[in-house]
GROMACS .gro file of C-alpha atoms in nm:
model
  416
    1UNK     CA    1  -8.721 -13.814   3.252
    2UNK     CA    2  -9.065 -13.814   3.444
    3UNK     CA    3  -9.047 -13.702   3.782
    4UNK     CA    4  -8.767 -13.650   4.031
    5UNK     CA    5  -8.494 -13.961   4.081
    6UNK     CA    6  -8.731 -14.191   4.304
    7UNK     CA    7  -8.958 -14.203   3.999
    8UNK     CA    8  -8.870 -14.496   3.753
    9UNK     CA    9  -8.779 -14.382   3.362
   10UNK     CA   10  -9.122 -14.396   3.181
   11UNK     CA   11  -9.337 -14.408   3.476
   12UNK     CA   12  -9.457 -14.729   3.680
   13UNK     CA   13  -9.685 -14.884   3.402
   14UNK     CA   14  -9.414 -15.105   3.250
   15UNK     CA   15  -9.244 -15.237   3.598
   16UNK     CA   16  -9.606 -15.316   3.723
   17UNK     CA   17  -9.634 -15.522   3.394
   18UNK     CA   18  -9.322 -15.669   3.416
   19UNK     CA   19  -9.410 -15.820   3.827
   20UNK     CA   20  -9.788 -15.932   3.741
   21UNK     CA   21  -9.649 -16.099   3.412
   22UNK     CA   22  -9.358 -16.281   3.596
   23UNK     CA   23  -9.615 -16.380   3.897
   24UNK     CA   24  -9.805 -16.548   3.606
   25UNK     CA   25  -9.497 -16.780   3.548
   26UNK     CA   26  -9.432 -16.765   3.927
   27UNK     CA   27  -9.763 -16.853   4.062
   28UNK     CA   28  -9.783 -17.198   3.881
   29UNK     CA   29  -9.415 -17.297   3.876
   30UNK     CA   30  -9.303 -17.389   4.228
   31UNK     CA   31  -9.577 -17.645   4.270
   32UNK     CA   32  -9.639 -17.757   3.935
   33UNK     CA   33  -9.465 -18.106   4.002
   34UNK     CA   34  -9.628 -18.156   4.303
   35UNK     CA   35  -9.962 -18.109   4.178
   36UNK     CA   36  -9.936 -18.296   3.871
   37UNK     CA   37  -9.845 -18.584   4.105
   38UNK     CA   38 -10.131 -18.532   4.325
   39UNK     CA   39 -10.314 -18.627   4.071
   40UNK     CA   40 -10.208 -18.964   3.985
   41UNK     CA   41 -10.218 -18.978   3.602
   42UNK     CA   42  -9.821 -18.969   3.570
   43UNK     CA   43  -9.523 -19.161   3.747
   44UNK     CA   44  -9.277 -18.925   3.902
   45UNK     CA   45  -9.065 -18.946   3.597
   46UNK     CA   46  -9.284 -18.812   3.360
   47UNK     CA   47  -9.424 -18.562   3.590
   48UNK     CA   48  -9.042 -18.438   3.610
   49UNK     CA   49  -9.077 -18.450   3.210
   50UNK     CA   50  -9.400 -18.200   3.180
   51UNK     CA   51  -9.246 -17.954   3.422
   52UNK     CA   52  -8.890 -17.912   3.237
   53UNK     CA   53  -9.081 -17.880   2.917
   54UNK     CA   54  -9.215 -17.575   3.103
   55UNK     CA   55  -8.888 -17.481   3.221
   56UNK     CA   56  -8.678 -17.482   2.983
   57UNK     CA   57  -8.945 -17.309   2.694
   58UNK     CA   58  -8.928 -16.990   2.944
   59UNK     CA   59  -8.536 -17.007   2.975
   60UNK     CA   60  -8.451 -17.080   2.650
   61UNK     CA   61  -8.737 -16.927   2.438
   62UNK     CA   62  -8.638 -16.578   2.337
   63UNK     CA   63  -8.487 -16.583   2.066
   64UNK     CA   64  -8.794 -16.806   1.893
   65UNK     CA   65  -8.920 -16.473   1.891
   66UNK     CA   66  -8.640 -16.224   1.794
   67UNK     CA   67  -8.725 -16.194   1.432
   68UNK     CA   68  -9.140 -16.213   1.485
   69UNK     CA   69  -9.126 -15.929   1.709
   70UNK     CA   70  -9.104 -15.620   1.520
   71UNK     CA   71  -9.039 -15.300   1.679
   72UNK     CA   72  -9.349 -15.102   1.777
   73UNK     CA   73  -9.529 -15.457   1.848
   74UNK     CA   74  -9.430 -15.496   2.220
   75UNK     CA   75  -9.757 -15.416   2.383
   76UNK     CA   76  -9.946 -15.621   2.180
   77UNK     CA   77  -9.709 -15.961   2.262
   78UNK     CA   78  -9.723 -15.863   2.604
   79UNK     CA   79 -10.100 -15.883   2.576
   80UNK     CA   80 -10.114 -16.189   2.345
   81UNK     CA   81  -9.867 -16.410   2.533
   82UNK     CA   82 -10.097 -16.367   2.891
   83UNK     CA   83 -10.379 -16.443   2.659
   84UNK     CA   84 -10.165 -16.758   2.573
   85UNK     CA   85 -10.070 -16.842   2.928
   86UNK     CA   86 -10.411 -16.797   3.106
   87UNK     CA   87 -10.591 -17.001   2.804
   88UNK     CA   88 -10.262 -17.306   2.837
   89UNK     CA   89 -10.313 -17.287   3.227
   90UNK     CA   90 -10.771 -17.326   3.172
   91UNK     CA   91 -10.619 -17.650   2.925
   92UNK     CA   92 -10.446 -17.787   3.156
   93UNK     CA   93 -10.723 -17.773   3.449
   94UNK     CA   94 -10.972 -17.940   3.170
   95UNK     CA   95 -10.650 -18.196   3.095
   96UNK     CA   96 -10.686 -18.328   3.427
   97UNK     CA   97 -11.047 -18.303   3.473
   98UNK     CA   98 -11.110 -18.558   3.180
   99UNK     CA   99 -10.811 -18.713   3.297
  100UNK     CA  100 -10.605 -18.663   2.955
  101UNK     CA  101 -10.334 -18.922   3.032
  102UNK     CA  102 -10.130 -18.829   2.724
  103UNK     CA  103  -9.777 -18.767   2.794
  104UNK     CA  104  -9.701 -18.560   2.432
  105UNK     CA  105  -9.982 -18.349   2.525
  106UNK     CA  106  -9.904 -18.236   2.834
  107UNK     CA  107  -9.556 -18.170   2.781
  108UNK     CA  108  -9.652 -17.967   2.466
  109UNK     CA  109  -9.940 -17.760   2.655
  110UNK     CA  110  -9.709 -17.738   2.891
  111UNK     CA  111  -9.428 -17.598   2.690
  112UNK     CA  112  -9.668 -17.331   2.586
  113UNK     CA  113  -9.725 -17.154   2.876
  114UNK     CA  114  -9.329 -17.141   2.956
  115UNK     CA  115  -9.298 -17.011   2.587
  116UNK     CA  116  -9.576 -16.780   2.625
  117UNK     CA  117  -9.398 -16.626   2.919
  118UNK     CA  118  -9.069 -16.630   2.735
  119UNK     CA  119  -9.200 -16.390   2.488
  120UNK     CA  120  -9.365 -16.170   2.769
  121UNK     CA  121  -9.014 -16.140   2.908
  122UNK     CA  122  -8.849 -16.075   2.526
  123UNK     CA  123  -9.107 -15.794   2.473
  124UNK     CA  124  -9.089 -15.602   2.797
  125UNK     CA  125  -8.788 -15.586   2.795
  126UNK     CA  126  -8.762 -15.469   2.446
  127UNK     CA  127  -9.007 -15.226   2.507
  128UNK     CA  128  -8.786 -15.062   2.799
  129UNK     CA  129  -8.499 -15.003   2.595
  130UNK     CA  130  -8.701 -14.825   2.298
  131UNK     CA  131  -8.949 -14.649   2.489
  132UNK     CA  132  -8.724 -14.510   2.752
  133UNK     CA  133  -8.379 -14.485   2.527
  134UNK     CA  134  -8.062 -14.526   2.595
  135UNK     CA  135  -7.975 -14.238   2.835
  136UNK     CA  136  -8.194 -14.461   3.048
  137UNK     CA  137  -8.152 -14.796   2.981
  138UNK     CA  138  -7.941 -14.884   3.295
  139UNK     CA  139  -8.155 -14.774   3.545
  140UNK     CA  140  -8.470 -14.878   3.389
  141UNK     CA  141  -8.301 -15.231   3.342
  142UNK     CA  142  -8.233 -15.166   3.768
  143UNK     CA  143  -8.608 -15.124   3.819
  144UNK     CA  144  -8.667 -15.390   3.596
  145UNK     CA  145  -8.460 -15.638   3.817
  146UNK     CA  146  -8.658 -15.474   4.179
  147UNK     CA  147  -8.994 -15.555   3.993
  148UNK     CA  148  -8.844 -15.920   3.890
  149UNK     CA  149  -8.761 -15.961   4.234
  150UNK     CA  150  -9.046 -15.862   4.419
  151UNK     CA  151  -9.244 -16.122   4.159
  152UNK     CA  152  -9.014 -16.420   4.277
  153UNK     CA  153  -9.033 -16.366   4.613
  154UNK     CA  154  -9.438 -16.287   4.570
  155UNK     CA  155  -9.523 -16.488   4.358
  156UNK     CA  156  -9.362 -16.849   4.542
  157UNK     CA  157  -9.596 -16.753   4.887
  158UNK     CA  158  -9.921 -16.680   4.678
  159UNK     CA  159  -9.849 -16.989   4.481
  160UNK     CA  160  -9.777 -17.217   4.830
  161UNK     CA  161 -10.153 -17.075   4.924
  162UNK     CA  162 -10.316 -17.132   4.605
  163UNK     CA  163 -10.159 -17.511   4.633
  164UNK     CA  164 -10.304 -17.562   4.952
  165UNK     CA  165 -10.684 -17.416   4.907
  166UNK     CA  166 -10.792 -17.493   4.556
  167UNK     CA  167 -10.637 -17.885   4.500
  168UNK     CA  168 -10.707 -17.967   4.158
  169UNK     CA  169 -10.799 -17.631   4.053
  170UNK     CA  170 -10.443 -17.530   4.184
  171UNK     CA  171 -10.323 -17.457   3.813
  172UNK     CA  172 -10.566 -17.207   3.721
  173UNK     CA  173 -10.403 -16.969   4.010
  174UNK     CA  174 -10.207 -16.830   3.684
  175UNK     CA  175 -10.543 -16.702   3.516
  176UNK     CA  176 -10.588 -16.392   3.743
  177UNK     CA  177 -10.216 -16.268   3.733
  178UNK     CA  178 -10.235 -16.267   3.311
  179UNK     CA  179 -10.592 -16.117   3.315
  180UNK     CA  180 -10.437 -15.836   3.560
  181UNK     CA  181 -10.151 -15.793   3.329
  182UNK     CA  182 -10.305 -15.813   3.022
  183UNK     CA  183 -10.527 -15.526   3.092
  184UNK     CA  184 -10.290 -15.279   3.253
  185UNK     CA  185 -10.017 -15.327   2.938
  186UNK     CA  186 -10.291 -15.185   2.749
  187UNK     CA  187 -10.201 -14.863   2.926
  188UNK     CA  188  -9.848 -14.895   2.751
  189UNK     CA  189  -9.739 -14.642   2.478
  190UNK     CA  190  -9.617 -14.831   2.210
  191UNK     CA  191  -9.354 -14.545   2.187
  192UNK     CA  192  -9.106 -14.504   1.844
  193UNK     CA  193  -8.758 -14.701   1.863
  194UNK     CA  194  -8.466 -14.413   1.974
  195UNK     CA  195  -8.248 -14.331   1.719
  196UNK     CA  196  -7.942 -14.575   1.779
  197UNK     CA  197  -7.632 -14.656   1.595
  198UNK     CA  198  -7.600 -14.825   1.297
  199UNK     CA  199  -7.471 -15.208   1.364
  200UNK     CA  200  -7.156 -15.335   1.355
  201UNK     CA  201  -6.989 -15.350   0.955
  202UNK     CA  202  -7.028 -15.728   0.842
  203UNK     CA  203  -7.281 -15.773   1.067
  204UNK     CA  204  -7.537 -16.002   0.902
  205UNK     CA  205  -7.887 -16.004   0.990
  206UNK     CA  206  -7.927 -16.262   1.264
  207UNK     CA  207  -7.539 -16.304   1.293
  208UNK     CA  208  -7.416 -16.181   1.706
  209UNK     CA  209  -7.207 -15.836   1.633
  210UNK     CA  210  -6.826 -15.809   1.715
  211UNK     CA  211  -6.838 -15.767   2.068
  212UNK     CA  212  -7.154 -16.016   2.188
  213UNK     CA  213  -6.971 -16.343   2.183
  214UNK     CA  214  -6.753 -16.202   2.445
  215UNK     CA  215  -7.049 -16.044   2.653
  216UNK     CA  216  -7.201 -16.338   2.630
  217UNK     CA  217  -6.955 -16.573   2.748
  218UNK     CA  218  -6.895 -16.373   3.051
  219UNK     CA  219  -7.297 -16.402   3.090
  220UNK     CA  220  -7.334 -16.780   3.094
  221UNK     CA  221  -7.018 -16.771   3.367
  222UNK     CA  222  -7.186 -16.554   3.568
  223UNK     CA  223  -7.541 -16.737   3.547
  224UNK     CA  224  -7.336 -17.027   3.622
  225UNK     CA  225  -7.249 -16.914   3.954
  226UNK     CA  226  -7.592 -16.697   4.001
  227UNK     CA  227  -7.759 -17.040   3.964
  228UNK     CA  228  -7.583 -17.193   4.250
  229UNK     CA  229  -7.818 -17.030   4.534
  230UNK     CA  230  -8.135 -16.953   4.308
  231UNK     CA  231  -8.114 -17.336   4.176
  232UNK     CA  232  -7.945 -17.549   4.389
  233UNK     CA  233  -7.880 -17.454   4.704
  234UNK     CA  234  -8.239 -17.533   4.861
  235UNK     CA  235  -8.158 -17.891   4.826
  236UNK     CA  236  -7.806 -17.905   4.985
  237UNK     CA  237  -7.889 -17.713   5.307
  238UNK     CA  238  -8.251 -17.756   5.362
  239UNK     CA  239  -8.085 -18.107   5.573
  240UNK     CA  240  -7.877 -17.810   5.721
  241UNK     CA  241  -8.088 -17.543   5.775
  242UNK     CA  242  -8.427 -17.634   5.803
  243UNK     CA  243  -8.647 -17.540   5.496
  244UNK     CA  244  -8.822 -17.201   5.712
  245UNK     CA  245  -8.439 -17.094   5.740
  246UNK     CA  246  -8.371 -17.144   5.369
  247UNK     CA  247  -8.688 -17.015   5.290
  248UNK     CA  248  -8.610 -16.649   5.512
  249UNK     CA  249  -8.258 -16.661   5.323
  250UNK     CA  250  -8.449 -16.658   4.960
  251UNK     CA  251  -8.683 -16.386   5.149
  252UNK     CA  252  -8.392 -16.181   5.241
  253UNK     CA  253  -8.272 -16.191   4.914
  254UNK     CA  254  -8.543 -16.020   4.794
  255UNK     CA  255  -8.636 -15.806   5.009
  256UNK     CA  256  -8.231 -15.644   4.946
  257UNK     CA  257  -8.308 -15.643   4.598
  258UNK     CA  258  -8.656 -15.436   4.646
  259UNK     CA  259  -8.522 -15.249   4.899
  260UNK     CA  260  -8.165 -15.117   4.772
  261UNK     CA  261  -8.152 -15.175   4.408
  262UNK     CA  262  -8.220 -14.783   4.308
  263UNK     CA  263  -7.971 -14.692   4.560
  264UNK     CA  264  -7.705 -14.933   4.424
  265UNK     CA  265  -7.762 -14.831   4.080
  266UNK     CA  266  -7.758 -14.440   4.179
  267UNK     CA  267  -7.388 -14.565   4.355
  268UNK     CA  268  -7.268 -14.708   4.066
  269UNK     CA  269  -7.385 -14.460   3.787
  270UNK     CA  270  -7.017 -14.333   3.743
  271UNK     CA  271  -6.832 -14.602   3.737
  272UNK     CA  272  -6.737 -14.794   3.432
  273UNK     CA  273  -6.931 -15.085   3.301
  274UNK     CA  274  -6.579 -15.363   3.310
  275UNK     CA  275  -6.529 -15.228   3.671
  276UNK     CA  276  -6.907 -15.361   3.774
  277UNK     CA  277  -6.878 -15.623   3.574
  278UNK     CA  278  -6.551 -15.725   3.770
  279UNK     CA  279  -6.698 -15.602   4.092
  280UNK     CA  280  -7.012 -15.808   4.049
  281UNK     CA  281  -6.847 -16.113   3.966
  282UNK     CA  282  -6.584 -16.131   4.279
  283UNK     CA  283  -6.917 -16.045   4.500
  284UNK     CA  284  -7.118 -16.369   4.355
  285UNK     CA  285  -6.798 -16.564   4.348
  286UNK     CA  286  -6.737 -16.512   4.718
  287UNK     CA  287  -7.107 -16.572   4.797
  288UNK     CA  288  -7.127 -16.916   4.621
  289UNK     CA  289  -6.785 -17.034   4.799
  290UNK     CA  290  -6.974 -16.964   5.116
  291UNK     CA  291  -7.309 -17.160   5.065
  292UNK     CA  292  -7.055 -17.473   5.080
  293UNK     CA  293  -7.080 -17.449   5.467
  294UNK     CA  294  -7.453 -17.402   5.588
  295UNK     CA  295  -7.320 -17.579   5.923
  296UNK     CA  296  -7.163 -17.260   5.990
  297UNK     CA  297  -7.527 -17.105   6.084
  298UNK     CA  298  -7.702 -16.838   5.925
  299UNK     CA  299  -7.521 -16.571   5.987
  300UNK     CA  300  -7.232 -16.711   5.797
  301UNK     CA  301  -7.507 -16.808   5.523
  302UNK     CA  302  -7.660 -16.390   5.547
  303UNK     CA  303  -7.317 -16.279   5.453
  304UNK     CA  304  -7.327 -16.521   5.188
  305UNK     CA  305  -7.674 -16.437   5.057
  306UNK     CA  306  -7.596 -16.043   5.044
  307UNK     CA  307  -7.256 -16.086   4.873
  308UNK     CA  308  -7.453 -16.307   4.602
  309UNK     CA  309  -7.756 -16.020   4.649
  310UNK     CA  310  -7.519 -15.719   4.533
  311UNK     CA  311  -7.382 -15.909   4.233
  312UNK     CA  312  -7.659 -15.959   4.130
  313UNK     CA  313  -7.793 -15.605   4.163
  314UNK     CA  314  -7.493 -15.477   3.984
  315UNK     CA  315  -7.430 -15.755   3.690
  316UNK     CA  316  -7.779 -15.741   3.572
  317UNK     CA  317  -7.841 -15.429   3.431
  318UNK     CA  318  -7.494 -15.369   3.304
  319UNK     CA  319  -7.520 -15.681   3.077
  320UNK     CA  320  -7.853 -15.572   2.958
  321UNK     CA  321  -7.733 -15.188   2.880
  322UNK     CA  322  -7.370 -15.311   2.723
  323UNK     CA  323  -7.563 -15.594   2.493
  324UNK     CA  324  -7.833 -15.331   2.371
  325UNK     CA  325  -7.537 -15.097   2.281
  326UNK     CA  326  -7.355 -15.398   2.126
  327UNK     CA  327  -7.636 -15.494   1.930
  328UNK     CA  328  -7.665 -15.179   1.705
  329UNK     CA  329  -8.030 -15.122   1.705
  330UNK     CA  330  -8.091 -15.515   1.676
  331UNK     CA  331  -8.299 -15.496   2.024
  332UNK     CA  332  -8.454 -15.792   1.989
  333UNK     CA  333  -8.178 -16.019   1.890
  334UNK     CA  334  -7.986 -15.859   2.174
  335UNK     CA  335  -8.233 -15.916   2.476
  336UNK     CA  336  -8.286 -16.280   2.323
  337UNK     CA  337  -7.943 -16.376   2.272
  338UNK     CA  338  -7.889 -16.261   2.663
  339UNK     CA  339  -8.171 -16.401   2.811
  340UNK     CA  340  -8.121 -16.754   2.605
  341UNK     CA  341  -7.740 -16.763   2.703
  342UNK     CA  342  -7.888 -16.704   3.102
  343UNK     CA  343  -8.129 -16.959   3.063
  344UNK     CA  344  -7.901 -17.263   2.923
  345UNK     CA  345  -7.660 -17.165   3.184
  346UNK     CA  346  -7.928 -17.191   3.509
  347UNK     CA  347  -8.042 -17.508   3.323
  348UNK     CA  348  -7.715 -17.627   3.263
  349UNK     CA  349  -7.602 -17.534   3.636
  350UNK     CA  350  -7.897 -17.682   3.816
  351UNK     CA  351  -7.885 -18.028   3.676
  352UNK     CA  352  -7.521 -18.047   3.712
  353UNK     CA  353  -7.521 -17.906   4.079
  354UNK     CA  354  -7.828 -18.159   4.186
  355UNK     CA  355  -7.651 -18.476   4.027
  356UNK     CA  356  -7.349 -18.355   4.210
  357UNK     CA  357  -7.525 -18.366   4.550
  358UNK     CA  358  -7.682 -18.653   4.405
  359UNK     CA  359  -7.341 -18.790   4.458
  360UNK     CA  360  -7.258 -18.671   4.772
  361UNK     CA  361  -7.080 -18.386   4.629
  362UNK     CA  362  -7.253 -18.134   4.708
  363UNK     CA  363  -7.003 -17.881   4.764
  364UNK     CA  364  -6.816 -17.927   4.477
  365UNK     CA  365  -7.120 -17.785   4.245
  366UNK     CA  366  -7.040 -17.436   4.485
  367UNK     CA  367  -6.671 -17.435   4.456
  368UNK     CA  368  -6.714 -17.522   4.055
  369UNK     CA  369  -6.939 -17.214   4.027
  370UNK     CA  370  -6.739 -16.945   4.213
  371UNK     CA  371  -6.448 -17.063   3.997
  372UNK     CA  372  -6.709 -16.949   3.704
  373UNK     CA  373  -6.735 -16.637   3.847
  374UNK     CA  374  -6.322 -16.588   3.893
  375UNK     CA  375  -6.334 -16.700   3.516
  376UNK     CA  376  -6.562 -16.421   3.396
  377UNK     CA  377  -6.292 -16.151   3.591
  378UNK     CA  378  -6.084 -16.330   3.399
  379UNK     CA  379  -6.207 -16.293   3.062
  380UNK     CA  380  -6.304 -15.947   3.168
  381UNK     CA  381  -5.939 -15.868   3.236
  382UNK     CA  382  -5.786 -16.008   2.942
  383UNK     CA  383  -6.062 -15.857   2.719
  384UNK     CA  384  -6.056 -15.545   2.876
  385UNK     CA  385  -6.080 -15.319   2.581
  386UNK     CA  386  -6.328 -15.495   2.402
  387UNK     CA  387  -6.548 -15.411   2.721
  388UNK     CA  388  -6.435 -15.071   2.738
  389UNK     CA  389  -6.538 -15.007   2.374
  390UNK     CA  390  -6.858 -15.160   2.426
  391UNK     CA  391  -6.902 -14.924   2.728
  392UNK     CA  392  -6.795 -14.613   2.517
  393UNK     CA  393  -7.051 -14.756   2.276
  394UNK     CA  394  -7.343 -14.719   2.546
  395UNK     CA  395  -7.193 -14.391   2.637
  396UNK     CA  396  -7.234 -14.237   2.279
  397UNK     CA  397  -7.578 -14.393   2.246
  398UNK     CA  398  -7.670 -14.194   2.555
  399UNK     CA  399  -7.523 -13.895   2.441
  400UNK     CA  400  -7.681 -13.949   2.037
  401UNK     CA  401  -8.023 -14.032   2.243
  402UNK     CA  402  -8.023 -13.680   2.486
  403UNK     CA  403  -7.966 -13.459   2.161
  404UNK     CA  404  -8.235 -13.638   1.962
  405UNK     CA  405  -8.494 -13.748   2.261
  406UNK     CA  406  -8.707 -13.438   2.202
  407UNK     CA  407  -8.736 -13.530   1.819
  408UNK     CA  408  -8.798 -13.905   1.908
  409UNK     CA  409  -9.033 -13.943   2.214
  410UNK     CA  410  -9.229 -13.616   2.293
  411UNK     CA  411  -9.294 -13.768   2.676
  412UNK     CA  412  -9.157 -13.997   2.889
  413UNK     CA  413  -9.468 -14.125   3.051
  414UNK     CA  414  -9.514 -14.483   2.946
  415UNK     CA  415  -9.910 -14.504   2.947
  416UNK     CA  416 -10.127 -14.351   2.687
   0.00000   0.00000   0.00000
């Protein structure tokens, strides 16, 4: 490992890839709808029509990619897919300069970029878990998740100022971000995959493993509930609240995240992955039965906010070590099977909690999704060997990778 415990397995290179790449999503997202209406060519409809082709290409994208992304290849898809995203987000500006008032084609350009960052996301996070092995692979996930984090709550202010000073040229604010992280992931060592363990008997190629189905479940519930705050909240309480006070709470969220994810992750390091898992859940269950009642004032709504902050500081990197494990050396398949199953769940979650306050039942959307979170303990408790063998399985991939990491990756530094 590089460098006493405040340094990051494999250096800072592939963290500072992973914020600039997500602030290339981030930048453009939050006022993408708003733009496109500002400039008249679409009703509000199909304006709401180009942005989810966005959305859901970057939520539910990875696993286009699982079997084009060959091990060894990471650094060049990182590079490629910013190519792709700066050159959809220059289309798009030269769309609506010639006023391009075709429907197909903006929801297709438009899908690009969100696929484009789908496979940035597939590939650095690939890239973590066979440059940096799996002795490492939880806390690199944890620094993953800080650099994630300081992206989303970076990315939404420089985005609100881009919005406001450029106008129509708003949508090239992406551009810089990709060129920025285009360049430094050429300073990433392609690295050689760590030796792991052989999959799963019967497993076919492309086929989940014994074990994922499970994981994955428990995943979607969880996502379910995560999505509450992240994805619907902001339009139940803002009538509450105010939108500066929701916007501090998203802030504050962050900021935890930045601030006390190593330190949560150093806390946790000897306990068992099903304990988290439970832990994690309970904690974002609790949360999300809280944000029912923003009338109670935001102290009730902090206490919320950090209950849902430490689930998600603990969930996230356990599901990502346990599915690698699962996965026997099918990386790819692994990261996109977990990040597709997280992506139909938000998408799944936010439409059904916005109808709901649609409705005027708003607080049914956050009672239905800490009962999620109570079902994933659930499942967790009734498959609680299954978990615990896919926790040993981590375990001896650690313990196979510190024998053979000498053999397999003369340095942990991840530039070159």
């Amino acid at each position: 490992m590089n460098g006493g415990r405040a340094t990051p397995p494999g250096g800072w290179t592939i963290y500072a890839v992973r914020f600039l790449t997500y602030s290339t999503w981030g930048v453009l997202y939050p006022f993408f709808t708003v733009w496109l209406l500002d400039q008249k060519l679409f009703s509000a409809a199909d304006c709401g029509l180009i942005t989810g082709a966005a959305v859901l290409a970057n939520r539910l994208g990875s696993l286009a990619f699982v079997r084009v992304l060959p091990p060894g290849r990471e650094r060049s898809a990182i590079i490629g897919s910013q190519i792709a995203m700066a050159a959809a987000a220059g289309l798009l500006c030269a769309m609506v300069s010639t006023e391009v008032a075709s429907l197909l084609a903006w929801m297709l350009v438009s899908a690009a970029f969100g696929l484009a960052g789908s496979l940035a996301t597939l590939a650095q996070l690939t890239l973590i878990v066979h440059q940096f092995g799996p002795e490492e692979t939880r806390r690199a996930f944890s620094y993953e998740n800080v650099a994630l984090n300081a992206a989303g709550g970076l990315a939404p202010f420089v985005s609100s100022l881009a919005y406001a000073a450029t106008g129509r040229f708003y949508v090239l604010a992406p551009i810089g971000f990709a060129v920025l992280a285009g360049v430094l992931a050429t300073r990433l060592a392609t690295g050689r995959v760590p030796v792991r363990r052989p999959a799963a008997k019967g497993s076919e190629p492309g086929i989940l493993p014994p074990g994922m189905p499970v994981l994955l479940g428990v995943n979607f519930l969880t996502h379910i509930t995560y999505a509450q705050f992240y994805g619907v909240f902001a339009a139940y309480a803002t009538s509450s609240l105010g939108a500066r006070d929701v916007g501090l709470l998203f802030a504050f969220a962050s900021v935890a995240i930045v601030v006390t994810q190593s330190w949560v992750t150093r806390l946790c390091r000897d306990r068992g992955e099903p304990v988290i898992i439970v832990t994690a859940n309970l904690a974002l269950g609790a949360g999300t039965a809280l944000l029912v009642a923003p009338g109670g004032g935001m102290a009730l709504m902090l206490c919320a906010v950090l209950a849902i902050t430490v689930g998600e500081m603990l969930y996230g990197p356990v599901y990502q070590t346990l599915a690698v494990a699962v996965a026997g050396g099918r990386t790819s398949l692994a990261v996109g099977a977990l990040t597709f199953v997280w992506g139909l769940a938000e998408s799944l979650a936010v439409a059904a909690g916005l109808w709901l306050i649609g409705a005027g039942l708003g607080p049914v959307t956050f009672l239905l999704g800490a009962a999620a979170a109570v079902a994933a303990v659930v499942i967790v408790a009734v498959f609680h060997r299954r978990f615990a063998a896919m926790a040993a399985s981590a375990t001896a991939d650690s313990a196979e990778a510190s024998g053979a990491v000498s053999a397999v990756r003369p340095t942990a530094d991840s530039t070159s």
